[in-house]
PDB file of C-alpha atoms in Angstrom:
ATOM      1  CA  UNK A   1    -243.087 -69.953  82.614  1.00 55.00           C
ATOM      2  CA  UNK A   2    -243.283 -73.953  83.594  1.00 62.00           C
ATOM      3  CA  UNK A   3    -239.886 -74.671  81.998  1.00 73.00           C
ATOM      4  CA  UNK A   4    -238.263 -71.640  83.877  1.00 81.00           C
ATOM      5  CA  UNK A   5    -239.353 -73.233  87.264  1.00 84.00           C
ATOM      6  CA  UNK A   6    -238.459 -76.669  86.287  1.00 87.00           C
ATOM      7  CA  UNK A   7    -234.990 -75.482  85.584  1.00 90.00           C
ATOM      8  CA  UNK A   8    -234.788 -73.736  89.029  1.00 91.00           C
ATOM      9  CA  UNK A   9    -236.055 -76.971  90.829  1.00 91.00           C
ATOM     10  CA  UNK A  10    -233.727 -79.299  88.909  1.00 92.00           C
ATOM     11  CA  UNK A  11    -230.713 -77.022  89.680  1.00 94.00           C
ATOM     12  CA  UNK A  12    -231.633 -76.720  93.401  1.00 94.00           C
ATOM     13  CA  UNK A  13    -232.563 -80.286  93.827  1.00 92.00           C
ATOM     14  CA  UNK A  14    -229.425 -81.644  92.218  1.00 92.00           C
ATOM     15  CA  UNK A  15    -227.083 -78.989  93.968  1.00 93.00           C
ATOM     16  CA  UNK A  16    -228.455 -80.192  97.263  1.00 91.00           C
ATOM     17  CA  UNK A  17    -227.861 -83.614  96.386  1.00 89.00           C
ATOM     18  CA  UNK A  18    -224.182 -82.884  95.314  1.00 88.00           C
ATOM     19  CA  UNK A  19    -223.899 -80.933  98.365  1.00 87.00           C
ATOM     20  CA  UNK A  20    -224.745 -83.693 100.917  1.00 81.00           C
ATOM     21  CA  UNK A  21    -223.481 -86.905  99.119  1.00 75.00           C
ATOM     22  CA  UNK A  22    -220.632 -88.789 100.346  1.00 71.00           C
ATOM     23  CA  UNK A  23    -219.386 -91.888  98.771  1.00 65.00           C
ATOM     24  CA  UNK A  24    -219.682 -91.432  94.984  1.00 68.00           C
ATOM     25  CA  UNK A  25    -222.531 -91.995  92.448  1.00 70.00           C
ATOM     26  CA  UNK A  26    -223.979 -95.086  93.953  1.00 73.00           C
ATOM     27  CA  UNK A  27    -224.374 -93.562  97.332  1.00 74.00           C
ATOM     28  CA  UNK A  28    -225.975 -90.653  95.373  1.00 80.00           C
ATOM     29  CA  UNK A  29    -228.775 -92.728  93.839  1.00 82.00           C
ATOM     30  CA  UNK A  30    -230.965 -93.177  97.034  1.00 80.00           C
ATOM     31  CA  UNK A  31    -231.020 -89.238  97.232  1.00 83.00           C
ATOM     32  CA  UNK A  32    -231.799 -88.983  93.718  1.00 86.00           C
ATOM     33  CA  UNK A  33    -234.672 -91.308  93.687  1.00 85.00           C
ATOM     34  CA  UNK A  34    -236.277 -89.830  96.758  1.00 85.00           C
ATOM     35  CA  UNK A  35    -236.300 -86.265  95.063  1.00 87.00           C
ATOM     36  CA  UNK A  36    -237.072 -87.191  91.695  1.00 88.00           C
ATOM     37  CA  UNK A  37    -239.457 -90.159  92.144  1.00 87.00           C
ATOM     38  CA  UNK A  38    -241.078 -89.428  95.669  1.00 84.00           C
ATOM     39  CA  UNK A  39    -240.967 -85.985  96.408  1.00 87.00           C
ATOM     40  CA  UNK A  40    -241.244 -84.228  92.966  1.00 88.00           C
ATOM     41  CA  UNK A  41    -242.710 -87.341  91.105  1.00 89.00           C
ATOM     42  CA  UNK A  42    -241.101 -86.213  87.928  1.00 90.00           C
ATOM     43  CA  UNK A  43    -240.492 -89.991  86.905  1.00 88.00           C
ATOM     44  CA  UNK A  44    -241.968 -93.286  87.643  1.00 87.00           C
ATOM     45  CA  UNK A  45    -240.058 -96.081  89.473  1.00 83.00           C
ATOM     46  CA  UNK A  46    -239.843 -97.804  86.122  1.00 84.00           C
ATOM     47  CA  UNK A  47    -238.412 -94.933  84.286  1.00 87.00           C
ATOM     48  CA  UNK A  48    -235.872 -94.229  87.346  1.00 87.00           C
ATOM     49  CA  UNK A  49    -234.610 -97.828  87.145  1.00 85.00           C
ATOM     50  CA  UNK A  50    -234.305 -97.500  83.548  1.00 86.00           C
ATOM     51  CA  UNK A  51    -232.194 -94.348  83.746  1.00 87.00           C
ATOM     52  CA  UNK A  52    -230.078 -96.143  86.421  1.00 85.00           C
ATOM     53  CA  UNK A  53    -229.355 -98.908  84.267  1.00 83.00           C
ATOM     54  CA  UNK A  54    -228.238 -96.884  81.215  1.00 85.00           C
ATOM     55  CA  UNK A  55    -226.191 -94.635  83.699  1.00 84.00           C
ATOM     56  CA  UNK A  56    -224.223 -97.612  84.649  1.00 79.00           C
ATOM     57  CA  UNK A  57    -223.706 -98.711  81.054  1.00 79.00           C
ATOM     58  CA  UNK A  58    -222.484 -95.248  79.746  1.00 81.00           C
ATOM     59  CA  UNK A  59    -218.853 -93.893  80.468  1.00 80.00           C
ATOM     60  CA  UNK A  60    -218.486 -91.661  83.515  1.00 80.00           C
ATOM     61  CA  UNK A  61    -219.793 -91.525  87.034  1.00 82.00           C
ATOM     62  CA  UNK A  62    -223.194 -93.165  87.638  1.00 84.00           C
ATOM     63  CA  UNK A  63    -224.386 -90.232  89.581  1.00 84.00           C
ATOM     64  CA  UNK A  64    -223.493 -87.649  87.090  1.00 88.00           C
ATOM     65  CA  UNK A  65    -224.850 -89.694  84.334  1.00 90.00           C
ATOM     66  CA  UNK A  66    -228.163 -90.419  86.218  1.00 90.00           C
ATOM     67  CA  UNK A  67    -228.616 -86.478  86.790  1.00 90.00           C
ATOM     68  CA  UNK A  68    -227.931 -85.940  82.949  1.00 92.00           C
ATOM     69  CA  UNK A  69    -230.566 -88.378  81.963  1.00 92.00           C
ATOM     70  CA  UNK A  70    -233.011 -87.185  84.574  1.00 92.00           C
ATOM     71  CA  UNK A  71    -232.655 -83.564  83.356  1.00 91.00           C
ATOM     72  CA  UNK A  72    -233.481 -84.727  79.910  1.00 92.00           C
ATOM     73  CA  UNK A  73    -236.485 -86.638  80.790  1.00 91.00           C
ATOM     74  CA  UNK A  74    -237.959 -84.156  83.163  1.00 90.00           C
ATOM     75  CA  UNK A  75    -238.161 -81.366  80.684  1.00 89.00           C
ATOM     76  CA  UNK A  76    -239.388 -83.838  77.974  1.00 88.00           C
ATOM     77  CA  UNK A  77    -242.115 -84.869  80.315  1.00 84.00           C
ATOM     78  CA  UNK A  78    -243.199 -81.198  80.664  1.00 84.00           C
ATOM     79  CA  UNK A  79    -243.492 -80.968  76.739  1.00 83.00           C
ATOM     80  CA  UNK A  80    -240.476 -79.187  76.198  1.00 83.00           C
ATOM     81  CA  UNK A  81    -238.441 -79.501  72.909  1.00 86.00           C
ATOM     82  CA  UNK A  82    -235.238 -81.525  72.281  1.00 87.00           C
ATOM     83  CA  UNK A  83    -232.962 -78.474  72.695  1.00 88.00           C
ATOM     84  CA  UNK A  84    -234.517 -77.350  75.795  1.00 88.00           C
ATOM     85  CA  UNK A  85    -234.562 -80.787  77.278  1.00 89.00           C
ATOM     86  CA  UNK A  86    -230.601 -80.977  76.572  1.00 91.00           C
ATOM     87  CA  UNK A  87    -230.317 -77.684  78.527  1.00 92.00           C
ATOM     88  CA  UNK A  88    -232.161 -79.469  81.288  1.00 90.00           C
ATOM     89  CA  UNK A  89    -229.504 -82.188  81.233  1.00 93.00           C
ATOM     90  CA  UNK A  90    -226.794 -79.474  81.320  1.00 93.00           C
ATOM     91  CA  UNK A  91    -228.422 -77.803  84.145  1.00 93.00           C
ATOM     92  CA  UNK A  92    -229.031 -81.075  86.422  1.00 92.00           C
ATOM     93  CA  UNK A  93    -225.166 -82.202  85.400  1.00 93.00           C
ATOM     94  CA  UNK A  94    -223.748 -78.720  86.370  1.00 94.00           C
ATOM     95  CA  UNK A  95    -225.782 -78.483  89.659  1.00 93.00           C
ATOM     96  CA  UNK A  96    -224.842 -82.128  90.877  1.00 91.00           C
ATOM     97  CA  UNK A  97    -220.930 -81.514  90.111  1.00 90.00           C
ATOM     98  CA  UNK A  98    -220.864 -77.732  91.354  1.00 92.00           C
ATOM     99  CA  UNK A  99    -220.641 -78.658  95.234  1.00 88.00           C
ATOM    100  CA  UNK A 100    -217.745 -81.118  94.753  1.00 84.00           C
ATOM    101  CA  UNK A 101    -215.825 -78.714  92.523  1.00 86.00           C
ATOM    102  CA  UNK A 102    -216.140 -75.761  94.988  1.00 86.00           C
ATOM    103  CA  UNK A 103    -215.518 -78.024  97.939  1.00 81.00           C
ATOM    104  CA  UNK A 104    -212.651 -79.625  96.646  1.00 79.00           C
ATOM    105  CA  UNK A 105    -211.167 -76.325  95.345  1.00 80.00           C
ATOM    106  CA  UNK A 106    -211.573 -75.024  98.818  1.00 79.00           C
ATOM    107  CA  UNK A 107    -210.086 -77.887 100.802  1.00 75.00           C
ATOM    108  CA  UNK A 108    -207.285 -78.967  98.466  1.00 75.00           C
ATOM    109  CA  UNK A 109    -205.000 -76.297  99.972  1.00 71.00           C
ATOM    110  CA  UNK A 110    -205.745 -77.517 103.455  1.00 73.00           C
ATOM    111  CA  UNK A 111    -205.910 -81.087 102.943  1.00 69.00           C
ATOM    112  CA  UNK A 112    -201.859 -81.690 103.240  1.00 69.00           C
ATOM    113  CA  UNK A 113    -202.314 -79.909 106.586  1.00 70.00           C
ATOM    114  CA  UNK A 114    -205.186 -81.626 108.100  1.00 70.00           C
ATOM    115  CA  UNK A 115    -204.978 -85.221 106.691  1.00 68.00           C
ATOM    116  CA  UNK A 116    -202.980 -86.368 109.845  1.00 73.00           C
ATOM    117  CA  UNK A 117    -205.206 -84.466 112.137  1.00 74.00           C
ATOM    118  CA  UNK A 118    -206.892 -87.067 114.692  1.00 78.00           C
ATOM    119  CA  UNK A 119    -210.232 -85.062 114.487  1.00 76.00           C
ATOM    120  CA  UNK A 120    -210.202 -85.331 110.584  1.00 71.00           C
ATOM    121  CA  UNK A 121    -209.504 -88.991 110.701  1.00 75.00           C
ATOM    122  CA  UNK A 122    -212.354 -89.417 112.969  1.00 79.00           C
ATOM    123  CA  UNK A 123    -214.776 -87.696 110.835  1.00 74.00           C
ATOM    124  CA  UNK A 124    -213.683 -89.631 108.075  1.00 72.00           C
ATOM    125  CA  UNK A 125    -214.297 -93.028 109.780  1.00 77.00           C
ATOM    126  CA  UNK A 126    -217.821 -91.928 110.679  1.00 78.00           C
ATOM    127  CA  UNK A 127    -218.522 -91.332 107.224  1.00 74.00           C
ATOM    128  CA  UNK A 128    -217.593 -94.637 105.924  1.00 75.00           C
ATOM    129  CA  UNK A 129    -220.370 -96.812 107.443  1.00 79.00           C
ATOM    130  CA  UNK A 130    -222.700 -94.113 106.212  1.00 76.00           C
ATOM    131  CA  UNK A 131    -221.449 -94.377 102.648  1.00 71.00           C
ATOM    132  CA  UNK A 132    -222.090 -98.211 102.980  1.00 74.00           C
ATOM    133  CA  UNK A 133    -225.667 -97.690 104.119  1.00 76.00           C
ATOM    134  CA  UNK A 134    -226.650 -95.240 101.260  1.00 71.00           C
ATOM    135  CA  UNK A 135    -225.086 -97.442  98.545  1.00 71.00           C
ATOM    136  CA  UNK A 136    -227.346-100.416 100.229  1.00 75.00           C
ATOM    137  CA  UNK A 137    -230.314 -98.191 100.352  1.00 73.00           C
ATOM    138  CA  UNK A 138    -229.890 -97.470  96.516  1.00 70.00           C
ATOM    139  CA  UNK A 139    -230.195-101.179  95.852  1.00 72.00           C
ATOM    140  CA  UNK A 140    -233.228-101.636  98.052  1.00 74.00           C
ATOM    141  CA  UNK A 141    -235.270 -98.712  96.710  1.00 72.00           C
ATOM    142  CA  UNK A 142    -234.969-100.302  93.434  1.00 72.00           C
ATOM    143  CA  UNK A 143    -236.772-103.395  94.748  1.00 74.00           C
ATOM    144  CA  UNK A 144    -239.058-102.453  97.460  1.00 72.00           C
ATOM    145  CA  UNK A 145    -241.749 -99.749  97.863  1.00 68.00           C
ATOM    146  CA  UNK A 146    -242.275 -98.580 101.492  1.00 63.00           C
ATOM    147  CA  UNK A 147    -245.093 -96.787 102.845  1.00 63.00           C
ATOM    148  CA  UNK A 148    -245.908 -95.502 106.348  1.00 56.00           C
ATOM    149  CA  UNK A 149    -249.177 -95.159 108.300  1.00 56.00           C
ATOM    150  CA  UNK A 150    -250.237 -94.284 111.793  1.00 54.00           C
ATOM    151  CA  UNK A 151    -249.068 -91.769 114.290  1.00 52.00           C
ATOM    152  CA  UNK A 152    -245.299 -90.185 113.823  1.00 55.00           C
ATOM    153  CA  UNK A 153    -244.113 -92.049 116.974  1.00 52.00           C
ATOM    154  CA  UNK A 154    -246.047 -95.203 116.235  1.00 53.00           C
ATOM    155  CA  UNK A 155    -246.143 -95.703 112.574  1.00 56.00           C
ATOM    156  CA  UNK A 156    -245.793 -98.918 110.772  1.00 59.00           C
ATOM    157  CA  UNK A 157    -244.021 -99.575 107.699  1.00 60.00           C
ATOM    158  CA  UNK A 158    -245.527-101.394 104.654  1.00 64.00           C
ATOM    159  CA  UNK A 159    -243.153-103.103 102.423  1.00 67.00           C
ATOM    160  CA  UNK A 160    -244.179-104.167  98.809  1.00 71.00           C
ATOM    161  CA  UNK A 161    -242.226-105.202  95.839  1.00 71.00           C
ATOM    162  CA  UNK A 162    -241.954-102.589  93.003  1.00 70.00           C
ATOM    163  CA  UNK A 163    -244.078-104.697  90.117  1.00 69.00           C
ATOM    164  CA  UNK A 164    -242.631-102.362  87.457  1.00 69.00           C
ATOM    165  CA  UNK A 165    -239.133-103.574  88.295  1.00 70.00           C
ATOM    166  CA  UNK A 166    -240.035-107.360  89.223  1.00 73.00           C
ATOM    167  CA  UNK A 167    -242.984-108.253  87.116  1.00 73.00           C
ATOM    168  CA  UNK A 168    -242.842-112.075  87.503  1.00 80.00           C
ATOM    169  CA  UNK A 169    -240.463-114.974  88.506  1.00 82.00           C
ATOM    170  CA  UNK A 170    -238.364-114.529  85.772  1.00 84.00           C
ATOM    171  CA  UNK A 171    -237.244-111.077  86.799  1.00 83.00           C
ATOM    172  CA  UNK A 172    -236.411-112.570  90.092  1.00 85.00           C
ATOM    173  CA  UNK A 173    -234.264-115.247  88.507  1.00 86.00           C
ATOM    174  CA  UNK A 174    -232.427-112.742  86.564  1.00 87.00           C
ATOM    175  CA  UNK A 175    -231.699-110.723  89.538  1.00 85.00           C
ATOM    176  CA  UNK A 176    -230.637-113.374  91.660  1.00 86.00           C
ATOM    177  CA  UNK A 177    -228.383-114.625  88.864  1.00 88.00           C
ATOM    178  CA  UNK A 178    -226.840-111.296  88.447  1.00 87.00           C
ATOM    179  CA  UNK A 179    -226.257-111.142  92.159  1.00 84.00           C
ATOM    180  CA  UNK A 180    -224.696-114.529  92.354  1.00 88.00           C
ATOM    181  CA  UNK A 181    -222.211-113.978  89.436  1.00 87.00           C
ATOM    182  CA  UNK A 182    -221.197-110.698  90.576  1.00 85.00           C
ATOM    183  CA  UNK A 183    -220.411-111.904  94.166  1.00 83.00           C
ATOM    184  CA  UNK A 184    -218.764-115.331  93.445  1.00 85.00           C
ATOM    185  CA  UNK A 185    -216.938-114.828  90.081  1.00 85.00           C
ATOM    186  CA  UNK A 186    -214.632-112.294  88.648  1.00 83.00           C
ATOM    187  CA  UNK A 187    -216.903-111.529  85.561  1.00 84.00           C
ATOM    188  CA  UNK A 188    -216.533-108.276  84.439  1.00 83.00           C
ATOM    189  CA  UNK A 189    -219.799-106.275  85.645  1.00 80.00           C
ATOM    190  CA  UNK A 190    -220.245-105.005  81.830  1.00 82.00           C
ATOM    191  CA  UNK A 191    -220.647-108.443  80.651  1.00 86.00           C
ATOM    192  CA  UNK A 192    -222.935-108.939  83.495  1.00 86.00           C
ATOM    193  CA  UNK A 193    -225.233-106.033  82.344  1.00 82.00           C
ATOM    194  CA  UNK A 194    -225.042-107.204  78.569  1.00 86.00           C
ATOM    195  CA  UNK A 195    -225.887-110.486  79.590  1.00 87.00           C
ATOM    196  CA  UNK A 196    -228.946-109.147  81.454  1.00 84.00           C
ATOM    197  CA  UNK A 197    -230.095-107.277  78.480  1.00 83.00           C
ATOM    198  CA  UNK A 198    -229.841-110.219  76.096  1.00 88.00           C
ATOM    199  CA  UNK A 199    -231.766-112.379  78.577  1.00 85.00           C
ATOM    200  CA  UNK A 200    -234.251-109.680  79.013  1.00 83.00           C
ATOM    201  CA  UNK A 201    -234.752-109.416  75.274  1.00 83.00           C
ATOM    202  CA  UNK A 202    -235.213-113.249  74.755  1.00 85.00           C
ATOM    203  CA  UNK A 203    -237.530-113.722  77.837  1.00 81.00           C
ATOM    204  CA  UNK A 204    -239.724-110.684  77.237  1.00 77.00           C
TER     205      UNK A 204
END
């Protein structure tokens, strides 16, 4: 019974995420984190961060990969067997790609007609800054934990570093080094990920 409810919840959560995400997989991460870690508390911040890292290293869109891993981990965390957990992966994956498939299938016939429309271009220009914001939020939620207190109109935000992800000064050095290398060099991101993994193995 619990597994059936989890399947329904997984499908609904990832269907909504797929329906309202613009800008690709990285923009999707902040929405996935909010639902999986904060709202439903299926995973810890540390487990979600590990899933994001694995999703980046495996082939395919990072958002879809993340849904696949989350579906598996949620069912395994509920005590399901490996086979049932794999079905959980399939459910989350199908749910997150289904809205895009249906939307693209619908609009592809009309795109050539509306692509030069002024109103269409205006809407797309409004979406671009929102996409940048979502991608930035995906980075911040892996670093900071935000809590709110007080009245709704006069609430105060409390920021704290997620200790599971940044446990000591060495983790900050690795983070800063990865950012600097990615910003100021043309090193392949895959090599940065591999280098970070090796450094983490040697340091910890």
